[in-house]
PDB file of C-alpha atoms in Angstrom:
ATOM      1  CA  UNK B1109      35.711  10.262   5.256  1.00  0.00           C
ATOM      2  CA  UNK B1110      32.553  10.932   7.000  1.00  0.00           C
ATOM      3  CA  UNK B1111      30.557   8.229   8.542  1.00  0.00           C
ATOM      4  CA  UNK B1112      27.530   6.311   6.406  1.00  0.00           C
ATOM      5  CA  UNK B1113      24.720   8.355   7.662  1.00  0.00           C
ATOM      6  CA  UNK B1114      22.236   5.332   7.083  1.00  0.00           C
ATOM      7  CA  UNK B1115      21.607   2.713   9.275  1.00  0.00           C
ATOM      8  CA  UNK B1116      21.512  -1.632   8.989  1.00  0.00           C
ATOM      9  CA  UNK B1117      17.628  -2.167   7.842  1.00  0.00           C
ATOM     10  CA  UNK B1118      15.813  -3.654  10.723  1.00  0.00           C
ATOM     11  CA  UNK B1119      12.372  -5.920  11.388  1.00  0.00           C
ATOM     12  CA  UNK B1120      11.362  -1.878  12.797  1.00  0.00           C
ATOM     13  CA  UNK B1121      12.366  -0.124   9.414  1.00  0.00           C
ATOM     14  CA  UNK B1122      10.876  -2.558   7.610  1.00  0.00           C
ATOM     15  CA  UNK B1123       7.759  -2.614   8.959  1.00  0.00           C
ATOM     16  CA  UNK B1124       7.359   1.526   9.362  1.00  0.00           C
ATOM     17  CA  UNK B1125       8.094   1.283   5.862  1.00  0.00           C
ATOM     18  CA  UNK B1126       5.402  -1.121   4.581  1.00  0.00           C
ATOM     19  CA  UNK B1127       3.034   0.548   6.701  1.00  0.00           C
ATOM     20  CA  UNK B1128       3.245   3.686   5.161  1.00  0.00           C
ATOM     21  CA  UNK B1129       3.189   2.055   1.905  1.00  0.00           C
ATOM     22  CA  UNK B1130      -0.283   0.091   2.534  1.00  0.00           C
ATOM     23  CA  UNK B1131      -1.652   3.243   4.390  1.00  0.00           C
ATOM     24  CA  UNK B1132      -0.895   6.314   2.336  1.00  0.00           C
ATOM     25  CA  UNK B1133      -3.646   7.215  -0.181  1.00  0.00           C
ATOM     26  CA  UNK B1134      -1.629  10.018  -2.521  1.00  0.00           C
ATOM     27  CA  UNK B1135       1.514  10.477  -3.141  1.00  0.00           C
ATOM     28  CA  UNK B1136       4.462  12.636  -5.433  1.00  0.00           C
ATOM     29  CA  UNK B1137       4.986  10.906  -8.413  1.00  0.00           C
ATOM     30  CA  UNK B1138       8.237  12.670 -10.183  1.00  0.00           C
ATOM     31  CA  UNK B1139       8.466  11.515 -13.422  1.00  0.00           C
ATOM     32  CA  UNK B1140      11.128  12.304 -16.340  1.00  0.00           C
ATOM     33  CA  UNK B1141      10.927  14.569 -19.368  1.00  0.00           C
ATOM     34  CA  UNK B1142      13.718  12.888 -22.057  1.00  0.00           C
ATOM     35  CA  UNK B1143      13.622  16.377 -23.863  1.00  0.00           C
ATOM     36  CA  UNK B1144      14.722  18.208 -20.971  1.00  0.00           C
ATOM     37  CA  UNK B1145      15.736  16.199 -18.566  1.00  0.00           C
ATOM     38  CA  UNK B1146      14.354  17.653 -16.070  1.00  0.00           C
ATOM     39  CA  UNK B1147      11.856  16.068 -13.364  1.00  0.00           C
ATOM     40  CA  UNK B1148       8.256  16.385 -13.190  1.00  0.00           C
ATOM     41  CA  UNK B1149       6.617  16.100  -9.719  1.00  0.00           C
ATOM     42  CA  UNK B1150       2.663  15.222  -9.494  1.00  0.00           C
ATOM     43  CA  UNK B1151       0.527  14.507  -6.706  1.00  0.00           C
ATOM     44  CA  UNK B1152      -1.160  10.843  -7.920  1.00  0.00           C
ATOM     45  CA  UNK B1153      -3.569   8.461  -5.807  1.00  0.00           C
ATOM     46  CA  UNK B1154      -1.970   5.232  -4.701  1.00  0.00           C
ATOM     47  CA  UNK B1155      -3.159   1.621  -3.730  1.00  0.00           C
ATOM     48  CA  UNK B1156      -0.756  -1.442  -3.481  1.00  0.00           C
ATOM     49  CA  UNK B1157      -1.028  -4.694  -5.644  1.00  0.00           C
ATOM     50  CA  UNK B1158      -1.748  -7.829  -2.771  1.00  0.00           C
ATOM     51  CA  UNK B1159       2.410  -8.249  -2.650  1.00  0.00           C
ATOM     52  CA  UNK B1160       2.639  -4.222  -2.022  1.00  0.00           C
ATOM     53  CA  UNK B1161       3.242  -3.287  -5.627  1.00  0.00           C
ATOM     54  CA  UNK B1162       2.425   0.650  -5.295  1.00  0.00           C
ATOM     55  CA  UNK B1163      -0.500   1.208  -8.256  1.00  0.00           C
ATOM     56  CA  UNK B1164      -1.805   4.299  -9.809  1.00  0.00           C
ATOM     57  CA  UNK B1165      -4.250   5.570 -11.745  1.00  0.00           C
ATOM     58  CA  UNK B1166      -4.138   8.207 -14.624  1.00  0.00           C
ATOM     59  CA  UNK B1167      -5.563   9.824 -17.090  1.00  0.00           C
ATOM     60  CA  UNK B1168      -4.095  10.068 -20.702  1.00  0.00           C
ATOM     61  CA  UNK B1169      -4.317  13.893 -20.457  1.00  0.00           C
ATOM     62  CA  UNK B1170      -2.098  13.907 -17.419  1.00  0.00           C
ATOM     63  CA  UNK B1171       1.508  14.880 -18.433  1.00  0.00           C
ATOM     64  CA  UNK B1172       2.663  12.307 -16.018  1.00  0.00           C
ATOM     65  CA  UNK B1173       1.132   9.445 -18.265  1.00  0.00           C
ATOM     66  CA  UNK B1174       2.373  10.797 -21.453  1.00  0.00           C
ATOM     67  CA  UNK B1175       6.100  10.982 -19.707  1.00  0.00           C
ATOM     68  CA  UNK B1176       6.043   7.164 -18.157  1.00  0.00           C
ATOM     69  CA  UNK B1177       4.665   6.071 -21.363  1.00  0.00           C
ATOM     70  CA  UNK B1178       8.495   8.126 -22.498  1.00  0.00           C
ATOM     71  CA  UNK B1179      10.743   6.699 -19.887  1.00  0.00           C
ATOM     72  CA  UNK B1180       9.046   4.557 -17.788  1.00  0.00           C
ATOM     73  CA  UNK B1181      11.802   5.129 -14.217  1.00  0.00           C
ATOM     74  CA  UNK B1182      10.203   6.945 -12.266  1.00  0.00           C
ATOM     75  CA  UNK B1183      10.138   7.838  -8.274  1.00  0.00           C
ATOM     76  CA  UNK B1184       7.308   8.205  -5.388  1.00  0.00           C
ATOM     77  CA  UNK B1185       7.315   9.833  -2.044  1.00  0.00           C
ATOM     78  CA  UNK B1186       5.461   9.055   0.542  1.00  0.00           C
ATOM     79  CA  UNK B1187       4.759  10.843   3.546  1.00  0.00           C
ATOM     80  CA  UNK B1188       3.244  10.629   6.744  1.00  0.00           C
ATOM     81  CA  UNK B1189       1.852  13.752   7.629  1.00  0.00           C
ATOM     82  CA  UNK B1190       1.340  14.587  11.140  1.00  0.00           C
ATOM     83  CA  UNK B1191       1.064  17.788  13.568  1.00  0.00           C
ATOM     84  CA  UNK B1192       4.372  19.902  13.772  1.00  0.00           C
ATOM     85  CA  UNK B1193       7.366  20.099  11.416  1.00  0.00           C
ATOM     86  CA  UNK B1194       6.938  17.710   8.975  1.00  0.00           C
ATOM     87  CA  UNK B1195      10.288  16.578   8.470  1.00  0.00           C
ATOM     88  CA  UNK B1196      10.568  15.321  11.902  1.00  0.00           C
ATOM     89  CA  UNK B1197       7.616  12.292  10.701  1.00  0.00           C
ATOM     90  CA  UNK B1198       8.952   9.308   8.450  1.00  0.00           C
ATOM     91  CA  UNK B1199       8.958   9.539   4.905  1.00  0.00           C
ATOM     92  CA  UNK B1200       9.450   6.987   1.778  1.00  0.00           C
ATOM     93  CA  UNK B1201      11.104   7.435  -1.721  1.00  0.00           C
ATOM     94  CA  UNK B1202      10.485   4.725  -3.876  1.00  0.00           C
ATOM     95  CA  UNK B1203      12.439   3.991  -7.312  1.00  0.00           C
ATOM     96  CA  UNK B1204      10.453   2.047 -10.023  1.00  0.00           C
ATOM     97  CA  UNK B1205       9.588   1.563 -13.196  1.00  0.00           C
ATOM     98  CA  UNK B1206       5.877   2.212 -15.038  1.00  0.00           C
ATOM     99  CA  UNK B1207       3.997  -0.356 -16.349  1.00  0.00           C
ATOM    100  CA  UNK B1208       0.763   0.064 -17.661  1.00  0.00           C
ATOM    101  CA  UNK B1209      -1.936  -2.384 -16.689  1.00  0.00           C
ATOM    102  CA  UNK B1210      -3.860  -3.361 -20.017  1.00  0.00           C
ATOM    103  CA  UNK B1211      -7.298  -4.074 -19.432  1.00  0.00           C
ATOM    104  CA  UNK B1212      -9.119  -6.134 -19.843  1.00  0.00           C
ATOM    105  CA  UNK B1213      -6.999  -8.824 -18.235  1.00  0.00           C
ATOM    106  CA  UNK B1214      -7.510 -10.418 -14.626  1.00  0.00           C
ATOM    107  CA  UNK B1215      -4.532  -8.341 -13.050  1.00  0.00           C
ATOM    108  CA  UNK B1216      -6.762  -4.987 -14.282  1.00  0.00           C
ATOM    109  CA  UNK B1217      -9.967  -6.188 -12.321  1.00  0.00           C
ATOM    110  CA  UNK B1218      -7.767  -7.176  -9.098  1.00  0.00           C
ATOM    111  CA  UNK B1219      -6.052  -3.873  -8.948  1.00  0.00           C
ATOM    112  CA  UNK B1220      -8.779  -2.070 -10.091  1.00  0.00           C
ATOM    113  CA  UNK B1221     -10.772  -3.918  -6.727  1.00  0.00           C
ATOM    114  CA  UNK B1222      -7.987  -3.074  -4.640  1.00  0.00           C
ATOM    115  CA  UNK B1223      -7.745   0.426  -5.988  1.00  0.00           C
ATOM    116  CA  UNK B1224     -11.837   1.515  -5.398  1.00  0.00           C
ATOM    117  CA  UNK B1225     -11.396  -0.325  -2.050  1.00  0.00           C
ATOM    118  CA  UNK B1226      -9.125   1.980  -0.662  1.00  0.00           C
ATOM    119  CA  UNK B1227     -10.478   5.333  -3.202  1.00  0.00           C
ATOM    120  CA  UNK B1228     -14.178   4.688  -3.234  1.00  0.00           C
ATOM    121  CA  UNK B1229     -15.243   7.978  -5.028  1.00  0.00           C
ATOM    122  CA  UNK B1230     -12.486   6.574  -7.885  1.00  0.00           C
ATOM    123  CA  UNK B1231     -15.753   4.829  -8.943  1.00  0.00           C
ATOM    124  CA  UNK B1232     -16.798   7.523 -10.946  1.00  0.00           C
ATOM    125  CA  UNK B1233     -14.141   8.106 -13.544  1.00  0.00           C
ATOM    126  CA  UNK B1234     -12.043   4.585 -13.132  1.00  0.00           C
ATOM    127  CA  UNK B1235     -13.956   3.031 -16.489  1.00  0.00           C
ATOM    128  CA  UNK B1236     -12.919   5.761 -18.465  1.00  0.00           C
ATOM    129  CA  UNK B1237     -11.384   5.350 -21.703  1.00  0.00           C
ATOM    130  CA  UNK B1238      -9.050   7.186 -21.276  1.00  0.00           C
ATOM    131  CA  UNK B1239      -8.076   5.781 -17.405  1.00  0.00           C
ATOM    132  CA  UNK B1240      -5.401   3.476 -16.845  1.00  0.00           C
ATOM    133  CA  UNK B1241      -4.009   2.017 -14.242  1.00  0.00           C
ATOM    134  CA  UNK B1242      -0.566   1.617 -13.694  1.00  0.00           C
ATOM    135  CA  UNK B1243       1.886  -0.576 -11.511  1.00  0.00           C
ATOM    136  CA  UNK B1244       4.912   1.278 -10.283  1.00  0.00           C
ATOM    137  CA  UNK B1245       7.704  -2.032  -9.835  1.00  0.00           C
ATOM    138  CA  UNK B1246       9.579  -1.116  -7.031  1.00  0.00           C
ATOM    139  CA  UNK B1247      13.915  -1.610  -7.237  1.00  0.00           C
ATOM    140  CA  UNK B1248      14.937   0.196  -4.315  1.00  0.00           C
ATOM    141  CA  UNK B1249      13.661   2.482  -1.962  1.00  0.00           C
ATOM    142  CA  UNK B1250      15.465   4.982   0.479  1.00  0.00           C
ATOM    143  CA  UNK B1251      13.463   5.439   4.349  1.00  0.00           C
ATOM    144  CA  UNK B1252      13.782   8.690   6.301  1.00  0.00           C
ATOM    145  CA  UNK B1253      12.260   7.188   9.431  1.00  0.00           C
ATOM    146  CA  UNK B1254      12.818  10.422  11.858  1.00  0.00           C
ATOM    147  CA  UNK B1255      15.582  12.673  12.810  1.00  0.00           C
ATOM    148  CA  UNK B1256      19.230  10.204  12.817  1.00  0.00           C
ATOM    149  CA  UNK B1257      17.036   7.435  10.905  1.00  0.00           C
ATOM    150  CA  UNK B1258      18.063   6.506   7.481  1.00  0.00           C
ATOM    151  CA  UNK B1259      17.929   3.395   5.628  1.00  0.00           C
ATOM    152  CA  UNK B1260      18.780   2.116   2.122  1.00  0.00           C
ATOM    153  CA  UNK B1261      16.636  -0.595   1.514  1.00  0.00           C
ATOM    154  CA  UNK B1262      15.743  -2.972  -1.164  1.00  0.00           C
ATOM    155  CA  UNK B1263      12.371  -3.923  -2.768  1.00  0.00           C
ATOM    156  CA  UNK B1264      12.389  -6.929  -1.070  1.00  0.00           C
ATOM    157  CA  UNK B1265      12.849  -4.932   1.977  1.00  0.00           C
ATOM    158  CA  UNK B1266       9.451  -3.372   0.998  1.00  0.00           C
ATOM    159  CA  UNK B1267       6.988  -6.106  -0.820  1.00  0.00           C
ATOM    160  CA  UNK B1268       5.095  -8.923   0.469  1.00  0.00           C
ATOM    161  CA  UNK B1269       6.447 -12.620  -0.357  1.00  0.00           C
ATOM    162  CA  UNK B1270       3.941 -14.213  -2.017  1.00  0.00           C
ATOM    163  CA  UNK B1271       5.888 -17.474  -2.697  1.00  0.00           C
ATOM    164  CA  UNK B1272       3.070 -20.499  -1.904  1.00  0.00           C
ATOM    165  CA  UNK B1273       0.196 -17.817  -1.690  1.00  0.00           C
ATOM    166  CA  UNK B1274      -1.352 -17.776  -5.339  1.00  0.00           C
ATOM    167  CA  UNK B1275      -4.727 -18.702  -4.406  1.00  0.00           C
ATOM    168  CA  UNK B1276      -4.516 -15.175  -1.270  1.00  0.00           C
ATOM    169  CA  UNK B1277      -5.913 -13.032  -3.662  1.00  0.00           C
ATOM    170  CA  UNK B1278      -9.277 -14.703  -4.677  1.00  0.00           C
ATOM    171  CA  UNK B1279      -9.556 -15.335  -0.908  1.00  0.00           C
ATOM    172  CA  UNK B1280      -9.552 -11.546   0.279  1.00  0.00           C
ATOM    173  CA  UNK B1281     -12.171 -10.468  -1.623  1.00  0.00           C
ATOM    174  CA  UNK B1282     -14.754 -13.459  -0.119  1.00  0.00           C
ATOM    175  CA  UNK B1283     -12.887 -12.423   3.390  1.00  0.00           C
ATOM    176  CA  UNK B1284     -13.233  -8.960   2.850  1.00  0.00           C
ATOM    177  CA  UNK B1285     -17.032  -8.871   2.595  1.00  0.00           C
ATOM    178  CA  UNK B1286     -17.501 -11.826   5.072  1.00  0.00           C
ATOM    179  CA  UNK B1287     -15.363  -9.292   8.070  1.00  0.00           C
ATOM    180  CA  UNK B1288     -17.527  -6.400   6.920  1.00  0.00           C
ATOM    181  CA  UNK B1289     -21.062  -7.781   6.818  1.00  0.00           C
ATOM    182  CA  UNK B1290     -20.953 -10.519   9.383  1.00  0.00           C
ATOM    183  CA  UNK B1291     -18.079  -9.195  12.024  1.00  0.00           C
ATOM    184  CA  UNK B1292     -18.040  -5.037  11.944  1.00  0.00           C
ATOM    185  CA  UNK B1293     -18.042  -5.613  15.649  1.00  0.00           C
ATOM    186  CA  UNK B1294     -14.628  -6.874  15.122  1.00  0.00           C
ATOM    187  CA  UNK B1295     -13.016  -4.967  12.867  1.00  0.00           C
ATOM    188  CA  UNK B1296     -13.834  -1.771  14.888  1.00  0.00           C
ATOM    189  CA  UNK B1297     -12.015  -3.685  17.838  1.00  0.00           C
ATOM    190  CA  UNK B1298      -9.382  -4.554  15.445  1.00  0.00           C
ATOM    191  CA  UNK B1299      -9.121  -0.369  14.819  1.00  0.00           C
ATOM    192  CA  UNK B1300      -9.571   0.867  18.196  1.00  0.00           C
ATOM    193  CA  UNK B1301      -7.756  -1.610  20.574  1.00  0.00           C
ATOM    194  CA  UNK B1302      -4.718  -3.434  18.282  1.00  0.00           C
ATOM    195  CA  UNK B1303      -3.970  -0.081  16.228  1.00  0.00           C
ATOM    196  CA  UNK B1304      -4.733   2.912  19.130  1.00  0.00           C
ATOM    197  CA  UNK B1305      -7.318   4.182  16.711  1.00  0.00           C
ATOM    198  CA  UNK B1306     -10.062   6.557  17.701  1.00  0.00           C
ATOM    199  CA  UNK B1307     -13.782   4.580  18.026  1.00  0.00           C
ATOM    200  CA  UNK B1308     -15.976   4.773  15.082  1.00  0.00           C
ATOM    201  CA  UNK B1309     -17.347   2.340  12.472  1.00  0.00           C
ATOM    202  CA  UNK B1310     -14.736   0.776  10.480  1.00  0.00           C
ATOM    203  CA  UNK B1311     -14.615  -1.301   7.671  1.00  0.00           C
ATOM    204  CA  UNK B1312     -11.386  -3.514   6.269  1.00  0.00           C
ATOM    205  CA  UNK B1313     -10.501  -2.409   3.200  1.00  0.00           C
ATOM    206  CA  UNK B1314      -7.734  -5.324   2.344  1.00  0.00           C
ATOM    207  CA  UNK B1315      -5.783  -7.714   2.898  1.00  0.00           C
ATOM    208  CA  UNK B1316      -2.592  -9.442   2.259  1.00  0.00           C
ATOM    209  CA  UNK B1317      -0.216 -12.040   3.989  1.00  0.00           C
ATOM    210  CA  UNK B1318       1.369  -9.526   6.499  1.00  0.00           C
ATOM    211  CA  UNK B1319      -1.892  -7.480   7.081  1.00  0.00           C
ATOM    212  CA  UNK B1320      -4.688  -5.498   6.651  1.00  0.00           C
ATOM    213  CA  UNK B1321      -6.228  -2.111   5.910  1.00  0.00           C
ATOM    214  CA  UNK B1322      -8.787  -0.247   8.274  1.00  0.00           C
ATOM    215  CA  UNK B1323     -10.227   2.873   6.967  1.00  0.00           C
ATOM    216  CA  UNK B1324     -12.844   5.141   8.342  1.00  0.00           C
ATOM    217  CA  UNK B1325     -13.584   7.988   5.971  1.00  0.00           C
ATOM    218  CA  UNK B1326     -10.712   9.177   4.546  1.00  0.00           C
ATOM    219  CA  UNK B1327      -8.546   7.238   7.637  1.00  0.00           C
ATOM    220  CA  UNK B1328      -6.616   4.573   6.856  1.00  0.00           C
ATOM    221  CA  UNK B1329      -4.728   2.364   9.734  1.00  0.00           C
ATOM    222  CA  UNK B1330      -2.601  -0.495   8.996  1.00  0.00           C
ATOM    223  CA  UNK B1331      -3.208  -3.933  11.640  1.00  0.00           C
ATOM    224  CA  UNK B1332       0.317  -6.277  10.767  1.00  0.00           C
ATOM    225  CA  UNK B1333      -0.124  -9.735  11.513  1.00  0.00           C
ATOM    226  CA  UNK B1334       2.425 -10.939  14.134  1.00  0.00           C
ATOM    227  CA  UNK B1335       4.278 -13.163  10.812  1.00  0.00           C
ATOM    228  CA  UNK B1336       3.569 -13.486   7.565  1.00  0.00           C
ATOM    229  CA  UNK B1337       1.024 -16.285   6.561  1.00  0.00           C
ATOM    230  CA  UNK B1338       2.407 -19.424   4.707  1.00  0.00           C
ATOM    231  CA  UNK B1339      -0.888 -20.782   3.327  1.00  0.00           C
ATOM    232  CA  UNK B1340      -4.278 -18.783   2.323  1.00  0.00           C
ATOM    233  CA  UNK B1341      -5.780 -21.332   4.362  1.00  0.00           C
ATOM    234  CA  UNK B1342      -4.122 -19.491   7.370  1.00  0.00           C
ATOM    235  CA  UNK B1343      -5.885 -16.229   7.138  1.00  0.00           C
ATOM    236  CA  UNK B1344      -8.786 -16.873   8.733  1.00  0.00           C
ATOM    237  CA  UNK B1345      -7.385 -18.837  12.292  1.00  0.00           C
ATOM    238  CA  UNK B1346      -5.293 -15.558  12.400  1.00  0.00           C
ATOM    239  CA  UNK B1347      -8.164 -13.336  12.558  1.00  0.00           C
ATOM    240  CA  UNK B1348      -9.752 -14.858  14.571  1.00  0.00           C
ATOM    241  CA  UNK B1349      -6.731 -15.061  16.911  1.00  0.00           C
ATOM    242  CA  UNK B1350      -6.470 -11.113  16.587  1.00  0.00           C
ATOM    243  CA  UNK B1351     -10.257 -10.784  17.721  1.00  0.00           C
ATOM    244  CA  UNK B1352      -9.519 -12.949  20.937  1.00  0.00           C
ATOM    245  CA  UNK B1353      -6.384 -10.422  21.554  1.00  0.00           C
ATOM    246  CA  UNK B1354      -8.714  -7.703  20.805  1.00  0.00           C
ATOM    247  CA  UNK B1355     -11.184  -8.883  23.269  1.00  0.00           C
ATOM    248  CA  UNK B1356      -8.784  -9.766  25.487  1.00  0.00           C
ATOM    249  CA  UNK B1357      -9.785 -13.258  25.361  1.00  0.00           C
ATOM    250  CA  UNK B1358      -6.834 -16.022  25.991  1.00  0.00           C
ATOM    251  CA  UNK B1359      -6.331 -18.575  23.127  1.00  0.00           C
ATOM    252  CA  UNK B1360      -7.494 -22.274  23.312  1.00  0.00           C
ATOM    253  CA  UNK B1361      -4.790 -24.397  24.055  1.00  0.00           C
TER     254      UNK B1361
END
């Protein structure tokens, strides 16, 4: 018998896994025609839900809605796509199932936030009729994290708990605009010196308990909190304890 090529999931895959989740801004959606049987591959945009739900948004003239409105299983790669041979960078296949997002309904208008923070020019065609957007329920997920690096993981490998953080979501949108109008200063430090970034003027694009989003232009870096937050109420003493570690600064004792 030959010897399980994938490895024990670790605190490492785990986290190269979430960040390429949070960070990637397309990805190949392969849904299935029941006719046929056979797969059909599409390149979609992608956002994640606060908990790291991976969202979508269609049109009903795509064949890809018309088949998850069919048979809603579906799968998503993810890539990161660097210099060199492309294989030798990690990659993400997700398994899920397609649920549309009716609107109107308060889950559409926080996804729909979420999804034209991290696809501004979505703007212009995301109130269309005929535009839905869709959340893609992760079960299990499969991590190609390099050359000898394979994991088997499972969704809860991948989400966010949000167990005692129900009130994190109407927080991030007050904390969003507060970080980008009152402490851009900070963010780019957040960018440049916590995430190796290159220097330029960066704005945070969201939030969630083990994170946050950083995008300039079309670049999107991922700054993970040290541990997840327990209480909404802890969001803000841990930005504010990344700044100081951005700075440089000790903490109070």
């Amino acid at each position: 018998m030959p010897n399980d090529p994938f490895l024990p999931v670790d605190q490492e895959a785990r986290g190269t896994a979430k960040r390429l989740l949070r960070t990637a801004r397309s990805g190949t959606l392969a849904t299935l025609e029941r006719e046929s049987g056979f797969p059909f591959a599409s390149l979609v945009g992608l956002a994640t839900a606060c908990d790291g739900t991976p969202v979508i948004l269609t049109s009903q003239l795509s064949v890809h809605t018309r088949l998850m409105e069919q048979e809603p299983r579906c799968s998503l790669l993810l890539s990161d796509i660097r210099k060199g041979d492309p294989l030798a960078h990690p990659r993400l296949t997700l398994q899920a199932l397609a649920r549309r997002v009716e609107r109107p309904s308060d889950m559409h208008d926080a996804l729909r936030r979420r999804y034209l923070a991290h696809h501004p020019k979505a703007a212009l065609y995301a109130d269309f009729p005929d535009f839905s957007f869709w959340r893609l329920s992760v079960q299990r997920a499969s991590l190609n994290g390099g050359f000898g690096r394979a994991y088997h993981m499972e969704a809860t490998d991948i989400l966010t708990d949000m167990t005692g953080l129900e009130d994190f979501e109407p927080l991030e949108e007050e904390a969003l605009a507060h970080m980008n109008a009152d402490h851009a200063d900070v963010v780019a430090l957040y960018a440049e010196r916590l995430c190796g970034a290159r220097p330029g003027i960066w704005r945070m694009t969201g939030l969630d308990p083990e994170g946050a989003q950083l995008a300039l232009g079309d670049e999107i870096v991922r700054l993970s909190f040290p541990q997840r937050l327990s209480r909404a109420a802890d969001l803000r003493p841990m930005l504010v304890a990344l700044a100081q570690q951005a700075r440089g600064e000790s903490a109070p004792e």
